[in-house]
């Protein structure tokens, strides 16, 4: 069995693409029986380069080694989870002892079932690991692609009007170039020598009147250029669909670790940002500006790129409407949070989780969560547990991978009204330190006033997006400059990238409610979420207790812990965490109380403690 076991262990870790290929062929046979023709599924191994014409939608390498089926746009599904020849090698090279031995025969039967049977057999052979499939792009609505119609006469007439109007205000110069985009047209105006740029910037309303435009935004000057940009909205806007951006090569580029499909720039080119490099995002926008659609596009981008093993979400939606479609998707750590007090508790837990992750990363000698996960892949969970524990009991979740954690808060103002000090302090702590721990914040608000977007929050979230705002003051609150009040709405936005004060004008991609429902339903069909109830444990409840028979103060859940201990005959801190949905600190404190009461003996490293005494009177 020695020569076979390591190979089967490799299969159980999800490195066996052959099993998945057979699964795909089984599906094809079922389809053929029903008269449906399906394309043959190619198998690509990790060790081989993936051809450019079959690049998967997301170059996913599972954190646990769990297999992932990746659906590329307009291409057959490509399995990227292991070697295709492993099963054939196992069956061909088994020793005589393995063929004749009972254990070997049983083990080989499991392999054969995993390879030759259907999806249920594959999942059984892989144990707890889940076969996740990323959503296909056909769940998104295709946008009708039409060429941007350039009315040269209208463009030239506007250019002449601009020059004439500017001359009225003694601003001499020429329109050097015109760039027509899907939503706005930019006129590049080069002022003559001696003309002050500020003079041009103050003429936006006069130019809008001259051109009969809804609004005009002036970029004075265009960074790195000797011209001033005058942006005029098009009379006929071109639609920007999310499918265009997610299906673009840019979204699949490996340089983006957490890609967010934002939309298109003013010239119509797809625009994708990396949440990993931001690493947190502040979003503002008045009602009807497109803010909520953008938040949905952001969530959908994450769901198109990451499996539940790689990404966890905490969604906060005080309005109870915007994020409700994502209820019960397997990525969630909690049901969609609608109560501001519970949201405050979730943010507090995120700070504790950040500190816990940092302790684990430090013990392994790595620099961030990605390094920790890579080390876990190399040495395996058993060796990682030994490295972290050093003979002591580990809390639940230790020695496991660190999935990316994205916390999305749809309305920050409600939280600031409920628990301003706690929310502000915890948000700032996360913004300052959480990047290396793989935790990211997305904060959205309709009302970017100084009492909501405080100086501390703004200083710690340098990456910001604003849709149309109602006043210049709101624009200054977000960007320290005007401009957002002149946007045209419906996805028109200004983007401040990390480490750069320049504002980029972008047009957000649209995703409809039916598309969101379809993608969320696609994930719900694959699995259910594993909620972490201890996240919402109130520290005030933890401190609440009662006086025992001996006069000491006992935890309010001490009786429940005794029930668990005497029912099972042995108990550990991690067991109490799981059974009672407690945090590690509280569960450890209850264990100390049980030891003091003579219920259990002293700790024995990572082993559960047997019950050694009678049940105490409490």
Coordinates of N, CA and C in Angstrom, one line a residue, residues 367-586:
X367 N 4.7 36.8 5.0 CA 4.5 38.3 5.0 C 3.0 38.6 4.9
X368 N 2.2 37.8 4.3 CA 0.8 38.1 4.1 C 0.0 36.8 4.0
X369 N -1.3 37.0 3.8 CA -2.2 35.8 3.7 C -1.9 34.9 2.5
X370 N -1.5 35.6 1.4 CA -1.2 34.8 0.2 C 0.0 33.9 0.4
X371 N 1.1 34.4 1.1 CA 2.2 33.6 1.5 C 1.9 32.5 2.4
X372 N 1.0 32.8 3.4 CA 0.5 31.7 4.3 C -0.2 30.6 3.5
X373 N -1.1 31.0 2.6 CA -1.8 30.0 1.9 C -0.9 29.1 1.0
X374 N 0.1 29.8 0.4 CA 1.1 29.0 -0.4 C 1.9 28.0 0.5
X375 N 2.2 28.5 1.7 CA 3.0 27.5 2.5 C 2.1 26.4 3.0
X376 N 0.8 26.7 3.2 CA -0.2 25.6 3.6 C -0.3 24.6 2.4
X377 N -0.3 25.1 1.2 CA -0.4 24.2 0.0 C 0.8 23.3 0.0
X378 N 2.0 23.8 0.3 CA 3.2 23.1 0.2 C 3.4 22.0 1.3
X379 N 3.1 22.4 2.5 CA 3.4 21.4 3.6 C 2.2 20.7 4.1
X380 N 1.0 21.1 3.7 CA -0.2 20.4 4.1 C -0.8 20.8 5.4
X381 N -2.1 20.5 5.7 CA -2.7 21.0 6.9 C -2.1 20.4 8.2
X382 N -1.7 19.1 8.2 CA -1.2 18.5 9.4 C 0.1 19.1 9.8
X383 N 1.0 19.3 8.9 CA 2.3 20.0 9.2 C 2.1 21.4 9.6
X384 N 1.1 22.1 9.0 CA 0.8 23.5 9.4 C 0.2 23.5 10.8
X385 N -0.6 22.6 11.1 CA -1.2 22.6 12.5 C -0.1 22.3 13.5
X386 N 0.8 21.5 13.2 CA 1.9 21.2 14.1 C 2.8 22.5 14.3
X387 N 3.0 23.2 13.2 CA 3.8 24.4 13.2 C 3.2 25.5 14.0
X388 N 1.8 25.6 14.0 CA 1.1 26.6 14.7 C 0.9 26.3 16.1
X389 N 0.6 25.0 16.4 CA 0.2 24.6 17.8 C 1.3 24.5 18.8
X390 N 2.4 23.9 18.3 CA 3.5 23.7 19.3 C 3.0 23.0 20.5
X391 N 2.1 22.0 20.3 CA 1.7 21.2 21.4 C 0.5 21.7 22.1
X392 N 0.0 22.9 21.8 CA -1.2 23.5 22.4 C -2.4 23.3 21.5
X393 N -3.6 23.4 22.2 CA -4.9 23.3 21.4 C -5.1 24.5 20.6
X394 N -5.5 24.3 19.3 CA -5.7 25.4 18.4 C -7.2 25.8 18.4
X395 N -7.5 27.1 18.2 CA -8.9 27.4 18.0 C -9.5 26.9 16.7
X396 N -10.8 26.9 16.6 CA -11.4 26.5 15.3 C -11.0 27.4 14.2
X397 N -10.7 26.8 13.1 CA -10.2 27.6 11.9 C -8.7 27.8 11.8
X398 N -8.0 27.4 12.8 CA -6.5 27.5 12.7 C -6.0 26.4 11.8
X399 N -4.9 26.6 11.2 CA -4.3 25.6 10.3 C -5.1 25.4 9.1
X400 N -6.0 26.3 8.8 CA -6.8 26.2 7.6 C -6.4 27.4 6.7
X401 N -6.8 27.3 5.4 CA -6.5 28.4 4.5 C -7.2 29.7 4.9
X402 N -6.6 30.8 4.5 CA -7.2 32.1 4.7 C -7.8 32.7 3.4
X403 N -9.1 32.4 3.3 CA -9.8 33.0 2.1 C -9.8 34.5 2.1
X404 N -9.9 35.1 1.0 CA -10.1 36.5 1.0 C -11.4 36.9 1.6
X405 N -11.4 38.0 2.3 CA -12.7 38.4 3.0 C -13.0 39.8 2.6
X406 N -14.1 40.0 1.9 CA -14.6 41.3 1.5 C -15.8 41.7 2.2
X407 N -15.8 42.9 2.9 CA -16.9 43.4 3.7 C -17.5 44.5 2.9
X408 N -18.8 44.4 2.5 CA -19.4 45.4 1.7 C -20.5 46.1 2.5
X409 N -20.5 47.4 2.7 CA -21.5 48.1 3.5 C -22.2 49.0 2.6
X410 N -23.5 48.8 2.3 CA -24.2 49.6 1.3 C -24.6 51.0 1.8
X411 N -24.7 51.2 3.0 CA -25.1 52.5 3.5 C -24.3 52.8 4.8
X412 N -23.2 53.5 4.7 CA -22.4 53.8 5.9 C -23.1 54.7 6.8
X413 N -24.0 55.6 6.3 CA -24.6 56.6 7.2 C -25.4 56.0 8.3
X414 N -26.1 54.9 8.0 CA -26.9 54.3 9.1 C -26.0 53.7 10.2
X415 N -24.9 53.2 9.9 CA -24.0 52.7 10.9 C -23.4 53.8 11.7
X416 N -23.0 54.9 11.1 CA -22.5 56.0 11.8 C -23.5 56.7 12.8
X417 N -24.7 56.6 12.4 CA -25.8 57.1 13.3 C -26.0 56.2 14.5
X418 N -25.7 54.9 14.4 CA -26.0 54.0 15.4 C -24.9 53.9 16.4
X419 N -23.7 53.7 15.9 CA -22.5 53.5 16.8 C -21.3 54.1 16.2
X420 N -21.3 55.4 16.1 CA -20.3 56.2 15.4 C -18.9 55.9 15.8
X421 N -18.6 56.0 17.1 CA -17.2 55.8 17.6 C -16.7 54.5 17.3
X422 N -17.4 53.4 17.7 CA -17.0 52.0 17.4 C -16.8 51.8 16.0
X423 N -17.7 52.2 15.1 CA -17.6 51.9 13.7 C -16.5 52.6 13.1
X424 N -16.3 53.9 13.4 CA -15.2 54.7 12.9 C -13.8 54.1 13.3
X425 N -13.7 53.8 14.6 CA -12.4 53.2 15.0 C -12.1 51.9 14.4
X426 N -13.1 51.0 14.3 CA -12.8 49.7 13.7 C -12.6 49.8 12.2
X427 N -13.3 50.7 11.5 CA -13.1 50.8 10.1 C -11.6 51.3 9.8
X428 N -11.2 52.3 10.6 CA -9.8 52.8 10.5 C -8.8 51.8 10.8
X429 N -9.0 50.9 11.8 CA -8.0 49.9 12.1 C -7.9 48.9 10.9
X430 N -9.1 48.5 10.3 CA -9.1 47.6 9.2 C -8.4 48.3 8.0
X431 N -8.7 49.5 7.7 CA -8.2 50.2 6.6 C -6.7 50.3 6.7
X432 N -6.2 50.5 7.9 CA -4.7 50.6 8.1 C -3.9 49.3 7.9
X433 N -4.5 48.2 8.4 CA -3.7 47.0 8.5 C -4.2 45.8 7.8
X434 N -5.5 45.8 7.3 CA -6.1 44.5 6.9 C -5.7 44.0 5.6
X435 N -5.0 44.8 4.8 CA -4.6 44.4 3.4 C -3.8 43.1 3.5
X436 N -2.7 43.0 4.3 CA -1.9 41.8 4.3 C -2.6 40.6 4.9
X437 N -3.7 40.8 5.6 CA -4.4 39.7 6.2 C -5.5 39.3 5.2
X438 N -5.6 39.9 4.0 CA -6.5 39.4 3.0 C -8.0 39.9 3.2
X439 N -8.1 41.0 4.0 CA -9.4 41.6 4.3 C -9.6 42.9 3.6
X440 N -10.7 43.1 2.9 CA -10.9 44.4 2.2 C -12.3 45.0 2.5
X441 N -12.4 46.3 2.5 CA -13.6 47.0 2.8 C -14.1 47.7 1.6
X442 N -15.4 47.7 1.4 CA -16.1 48.5 0.4 C -17.2 49.3 1.1
X443 N -17.1 50.6 1.2 CA -18.0 51.4 2.0 C -18.8 52.3 0.9
X444 N -20.1 52.3 1.0 CA -20.9 53.1 0.1 C -21.9 53.9 0.9
X445 N -22.1 55.1 0.3 CA -23.1 56.0 1.0 C -23.7 56.9 0.0
X446 N -25.0 57.3 0.3 CA -25.7 58.3 -0.5 C -25.4 59.7 -0.1
X447 N -25.0 59.8 1.2 CA -24.8 61.1 1.8 C -23.4 61.3 2.3
X448 N -22.5 61.8 1.4 CA -21.1 61.9 1.8 C -20.8 63.2 2.5
X449 N -21.5 63.4 3.6 CA -21.3 64.6 4.4 C -20.1 64.3 5.4
X450 N -19.6 65.4 6.0 CA -18.4 65.2 6.9 C -18.7 64.4 8.1
X451 N -20.0 64.3 8.5 CA -20.3 63.5 9.7 C -20.4 62.1 9.4
X452 N -20.5 61.7 8.1 CA -20.5 60.3 7.7 C -19.1 59.9 7.2
X453 N -18.6 60.6 6.2 CA -17.2 60.4 5.7 C -16.3 61.3 6.5
X454 N -15.9 60.8 7.6 CA -15.1 61.7 8.5 C -13.6 61.8 7.9
X455 N -12.9 62.7 8.5 CA -11.5 62.9 8.1 C -10.7 61.6 8.3
X456 N -10.9 60.9 9.4 CA -10.2 59.7 9.6 C -10.5 58.6 8.6
X457 N -11.8 58.4 8.3 CA -12.2 57.4 7.3 C -11.6 57.8 6.0
X458 N -11.7 59.0 5.6 CA -11.2 59.4 4.2 C -9.7 59.3 4.1
X459 N -9.0 59.6 5.2 CA -7.5 59.5 5.2 C -7.1 58.1 5.0
X460 N -7.9 57.1 5.5 CA -7.5 55.7 5.4 C -8.1 55.0 4.2
X461 N -8.9 55.6 3.4 CA -9.4 55.0 2.2 C -9.1 55.9 1.0
X462 N -7.9 55.8 0.5 CA -7.5 56.7 -0.6 C -8.1 56.4 -1.9
X463 N -8.6 55.2 -2.1 CA -9.3 54.9 -3.4 C -10.8 55.2 -3.3
X464 N -11.2 56.1 -4.1 CA -12.6 56.5 -4.0 C -13.3 56.6 -5.4
X465 N -14.6 56.3 -5.4 CA -15.4 56.5 -6.6 C -16.6 57.3 -6.2
X466 N -17.0 58.2 -7.1 CA -18.2 59.0 -6.8 C -19.0 59.1 -8.1
X467 N -20.3 58.8 -7.9 CA -21.2 59.0 -9.0 C -21.8 60.5 -8.8
X468 N -22.8 60.8 -9.5 CA -23.3 62.2 -9.5 C -23.8 62.5 -8.0
X469 N -23.3 63.7 -7.6 CA -23.7 64.2 -6.2 C -24.5 65.4 -6.4
X470 N -25.2 65.8 -5.3 CA -26.1 66.9 -5.4 C -25.5 68.3 -5.2
X471 N -24.3 68.3 -4.6 CA -23.7 69.6 -4.3 C -22.2 69.6 -4.5
X472 N -21.6 70.8 -4.6 CA -20.2 70.9 -4.7 C -19.5 70.5 -3.4
X473 N -20.2 70.8 -2.3 CA -19.6 70.4 -1.0 C -19.5 68.9 -0.8
X474 N -20.5 68.1 -1.3 CA -20.3 66.7 -1.2 C -19.2 66.2 -2.1
X475 N -19.0 66.8 -3.2 CA -17.8 66.5 -4.1 C -16.5 66.8 -3.4
X476 N -16.5 67.9 -2.7 CA -15.2 68.2 -1.9 C -15.0 67.2 -0.8
X477 N -16.1 66.8 -0.2 CA -15.9 65.8 0.9 C -15.3 64.5 0.4
X478 N -15.6 64.1 -0.8 CA -15.0 62.8 -1.3 C -13.7 63.1 -1.9
X479 N -13.5 64.1 -2.8 CA -12.3 64.3 -3.6 C -11.5 65.5 -3.2
X480 N -12.0 66.3 -2.3 CA -11.3 67.6 -1.9 C -11.3 68.5 -3.1
X481 N -12.2 68.3 -4.1 CA -12.3 69.2 -5.2 C -13.7 69.0 -5.8
X482 N -14.1 69.9 -6.7 CA -15.4 69.9 -7.3 C -15.4 69.0 -8.5
X483 N -16.5 68.7 -9.1 CA -16.6 67.9 -10.3 C -17.7 66.8 -10.3
X484 N -17.9 66.1 -9.2 CA -18.8 65.1 -9.1 C -20.3 65.6 -9.3
X485 N -20.5 66.8 -9.0 CA -21.8 67.4 -9.1 C -22.2 67.7 -10.6
X486 N -21.2 67.6 -11.5 CA -21.4 67.8 -12.9 C -21.5 66.5 -13.7
X487 N -21.5 65.4 -13.1 CA -21.7 64.1 -13.8 C -23.2 64.0 -14.3
X488 N -23.4 63.1 -15.3 CA -24.7 63.1 -15.9 C -25.6 62.0 -15.3
X489 N -25.1 61.2 -14.4 CA -25.9 60.1 -13.8 C -25.9 58.9 -14.5
X490 N -26.6 57.9 -14.0 CA -26.8 56.6 -14.7 C -25.5 55.9 -15.0
X491 N -24.6 55.8 -14.0 CA -23.3 55.1 -14.1 C -22.1 56.0 -14.4
X492 N -22.4 57.3 -14.7 CA -21.3 58.2 -14.9 C -20.5 58.5 -13.6
X493 N -19.2 58.3 -13.6 CA -18.5 58.3 -12.3 C -17.1 58.9 -12.5
X494 N -16.6 59.3 -11.3 CA -15.2 59.8 -11.2 C -14.4 58.8 -10.3
X495 N -13.3 58.4 -10.7 CA -12.5 57.3 -10.0 C -11.1 57.9 -9.6
X496 N -10.9 57.9 -8.3 CA -9.5 58.3 -7.8 C -8.8 57.0 -7.5
X497 N -7.8 56.7 -8.3 CA -7.0 55.4 -8.1 C -6.1 55.5 -6.9
X498 N -5.6 54.4 -6.4 CA -4.7 54.5 -5.2 C -3.4 55.1 -5.5
X499 N -3.0 56.0 -4.6 CA -1.7 56.7 -4.8 C -1.7 57.7 -5.9
X500 N -2.9 58.2 -6.3 CA -2.9 59.2 -7.4 C -4.1 60.1 -7.2
X501 N -3.9 61.4 -7.2 CA -4.9 62.4 -7.0 C -5.7 62.7 -8.2
X502 N -5.3 62.2 -9.4 CA -6.0 62.5 -10.6 C -7.4 61.8 -10.6
X503 N -8.3 62.4 -11.2 CA -9.7 61.8 -11.3 C -9.9 61.3 -12.7
X504 N -10.3 60.0 -12.8 CA -10.6 59.4 -14.1 C -12.1 59.4 -14.3
X505 N -12.5 59.8 -15.5 CA -14.0 59.7 -15.7 C -14.3 58.4 -16.4
X506 N -15.2 57.6 -15.8 CA -15.5 56.3 -16.3 C -17.0 56.1 -16.4
X507 N -17.5 55.1 -17.1 CA -18.9 54.8 -17.2 C -19.1 53.4 -16.7
X508 N -19.9 53.3 -15.7 CA -20.1 52.0 -15.0 C -20.9 51.0 -15.9
X509 N -20.5 49.8 -15.7 CA -21.2 48.7 -16.4 C -22.5 48.4 -15.8
X510 N -23.5 48.2 -16.6 CA -24.9 47.9 -16.0 C -25.1 46.4 -15.9
X511 N -25.7 46.0 -14.7 CA -26.1 44.6 -14.5 C -27.5 44.7 -14.0
X512 N -28.4 43.9 -14.7 CA -29.8 44.0 -14.3 C -30.1 43.1 -13.1
X513 N -31.3 43.3 -12.6 CA -31.8 42.5 -11.4 C -31.9 41.0 -11.8
X514 N -32.4 40.7 -13.0 CA -32.6 39.4 -13.4 C -31.2 38.7 -13.6
X515 N -30.2 39.4 -14.0 CA -28.8 38.9 -14.1 C -28.3 38.5 -12.8
X516 N -28.5 39.4 -11.8 CA -28.0 39.2 -10.4 C -28.7 38.0 -9.9
X517 N -30.0 37.9 -10.1 CA -30.7 36.7 -9.5 C -30.2 35.4 -10.2
X518 N -29.9 35.4 -11.5 CA -29.4 34.2 -12.1 C -28.1 33.8 -11.6
X519 N -27.2 34.7 -11.4 CA -25.8 34.4 -10.9 C -25.9 33.9 -9.4
X520 N -26.7 34.6 -8.6 CA -26.9 34.1 -7.2 C -27.5 32.7 -7.2
X521 N -28.5 32.5 -8.0 CA -29.1 31.2 -8.1 C -28.2 30.1 -8.6
X522 N -27.3 30.5 -9.5 CA -26.3 29.5 -9.9 C -25.4 29.0 -8.8
X523 N -25.0 29.9 -7.9 CA -24.2 29.5 -6.8 C -25.0 28.8 -5.7
X524 N -26.3 29.2 -5.5 CA -27.1 28.5 -4.5 C -27.3 27.1 -4.9
X525 N -27.4 26.8 -6.2 CA -27.6 25.4 -6.6 C -26.4 24.5 -6.3
X526 N -25.2 25.1 -6.1 CA -24.0 24.3 -5.8 C -23.7 24.1 -4.4
X527 N -24.3 24.8 -3.5 CA -24.0 24.6 -2.1 C -24.7 25.7 -1.2
X528 N -24.7 25.4 0.1 CA -25.3 26.3 1.0 C -24.2 27.0 1.8
X529 N -24.5 28.2 2.4 CA -23.4 28.9 3.2 C -23.2 28.2 4.5
X530 N -22.1 28.3 5.1 CA -21.8 27.9 6.4 C -21.6 29.1 7.3
X531 N -22.7 29.5 7.9 CA -22.7 30.8 8.7 C -21.9 30.6 10.0
X532 N -21.2 31.7 10.3 CA -20.5 31.8 11.6 C -21.2 32.6 12.6
X533 N -22.1 32.0 13.4 CA -22.9 32.7 14.3 C -22.2 33.5 15.4
X534 N -21.0 33.0 15.7 CA -20.2 33.7 16.7 C -19.7 35.1 16.3
X535 N -19.8 35.4 15.0 CA -19.4 36.7 14.6 C -20.3 37.8 15.2
X536 N -21.5 37.5 15.4 CA -22.5 38.5 16.0 C -22.6 38.4 17.5
X537 N -21.7 37.7 18.1 CA -21.7 37.6 19.6 C -21.5 38.9 20.2
X538 N -22.4 39.4 21.0 CA -22.3 40.7 21.7 C -21.3 40.6 22.9
X539 N -20.3 41.4 22.9 CA -19.4 41.4 24.1 C -20.1 41.7 25.4
X540 N -21.2 42.4 25.4 CA -21.9 42.7 26.6 C -22.6 41.4 27.1
X541 N -23.1 40.5 26.2 CA -23.6 39.3 26.5 C -22.6 38.3 27.1
X542 N -21.3 38.4 26.6 CA -20.3 37.6 27.1 C -19.9 37.9 28.5
X543 N -20.0 39.2 28.8 CA -19.7 39.6 30.2 C -20.8 39.3 31.2
X544 N -22.0 39.2 30.6 CA -23.1 38.9 31.5 C -23.0 37.5 32.1
X545 N -23.3 37.3 33.3 CA -23.2 36.0 33.9 C -24.1 35.9 35.1
X546 N -23.9 34.8 35.9 CA -24.8 34.6 37.0 C -24.0 34.1 38.2
X547 N -24.5 34.2 39.3 CA -23.8 33.8 40.5 C -24.0 32.3 40.8
X548 N -22.9 31.5 40.8 CA -23.0 30.1 41.1 C -23.3 29.8 42.5
X549 N -23.4 28.5 42.8 CA -23.7 28.0 44.2 C -22.6 28.4 45.1
X550 N -21.4 28.5 44.7 CA -20.3 28.9 45.5 C -20.1 30.4 45.6
X551 N -20.9 31.1 44.9 CA -20.8 32.6 45.0 C -20.0 33.2 43.9
X552 N -19.3 32.4 43.0 CA -18.5 32.9 42.0 C -19.4 33.2 40.8
X553 N -18.9 34.1 39.9 CA -19.7 34.5 38.7 C -19.3 33.6 37.6
X554 N -20.4 33.0 37.0 CA -20.2 32.0 35.9 C -20.7 32.6 34.6
X555 N -20.2 32.1 33.5 CA -20.6 32.6 32.2 C -22.1 32.2 32.0
X556 N -22.8 33.1 31.3 CA -24.3 32.8 31.1 C -24.5 31.5 30.3
X557 N -23.5 31.0 29.6 CA -23.7 29.8 28.8 C -23.0 28.6 29.4
X558 N -22.6 28.7 30.7 CA -21.9 27.7 31.4 C -22.7 26.4 31.4
X559 N -24.0 26.5 31.7 CA -24.9 25.4 31.8 C -24.9 24.6 30.5
X560 N -25.0 25.3 29.3 CA -25.0 24.7 28.0 C -23.7 24.0 27.8
X561 N -22.6 24.6 28.2 CA -21.3 23.9 28.1 C -21.3 22.6 28.9
X562 N -21.8 22.6 30.1 CA -21.9 21.4 30.8 C -22.7 20.3 30.1
X563 N -23.8 20.7 29.5 CA -24.6 19.7 28.8 C -23.8 19.1 27.7
X564 N -23.0 19.9 27.0 CA -22.1 19.3 25.9 C -21.1 18.4 26.5
X565 N -20.5 18.8 27.5 CA -19.4 18.0 28.1 C -19.9 16.6 28.6
X566 N -21.0 16.6 29.3 CA -21.5 15.3 29.9 C -22.2 14.5 28.8
X567 N -22.7 15.1 27.8 CA -23.3 14.3 26.7 C -22.2 13.5 25.9
X568 N -21.0 14.2 25.7 CA -20.0 13.6 24.9 C -18.9 12.9 25.7
X569 N -18.8 13.2 27.0 CA -17.8 12.6 27.8 C -16.4 13.2 27.7
X570 N -16.2 14.1 26.8 CA -15.0 14.8 26.7 C -15.3 16.1 26.0
X571 N -14.5 17.1 26.2 CA -14.7 18.4 25.7 C -13.4 19.2 25.5
X572 N -13.5 20.1 24.5 CA -12.3 21.0 24.2 C -12.8 22.4 23.9
X573 N -11.9 23.3 23.9 CA -12.2 24.7 23.5 C -12.8 24.7 22.1
X574 N -12.2 24.1 21.2 CA -12.7 24.1 19.8 C -14.1 23.5 19.7
X575 N -14.3 22.4 20.5 CA -15.6 21.8 20.4 C -16.7 22.7 20.9
X576 N -16.4 23.5 22.0 CA -17.4 24.4 22.5 C -17.6 25.5 21.5
X577 N -16.6 25.9 20.8 CA -16.7 26.9 19.7 C -17.7 26.5 18.7
X578 N -17.6 25.2 18.3 CA -18.5 24.7 17.2 C -19.9 24.5 17.7
X579 N -20.0 23.9 18.9 CA -21.4 23.5 19.4 C -22.2 24.7 19.8
X580 N -21.5 25.7 20.5 CA -22.2 26.8 21.0 C -22.1 28.1 20.2
X581 N -21.3 28.0 19.1 CA -21.1 29.2 18.3 C -20.5 30.3 19.1
X582 N -19.4 30.0 19.8 CA -18.7 31.0 20.6 C -17.4 31.4 20.0
X583 N -16.9 32.6 20.4 CA -15.5 32.9 20.0 C -14.5 32.2 20.9
X584 N -13.3 32.1 20.4 CA -12.2 31.3 21.1 C -12.0 31.8 22.5
X585 N -11.9 33.1 22.7 CA -11.7 33.6 24.1 C -12.7 33.2 25.1
X586 N -14.0 33.4 24.7 CA -15.1 33.0 25.6 C -15.1 31.5 25.8

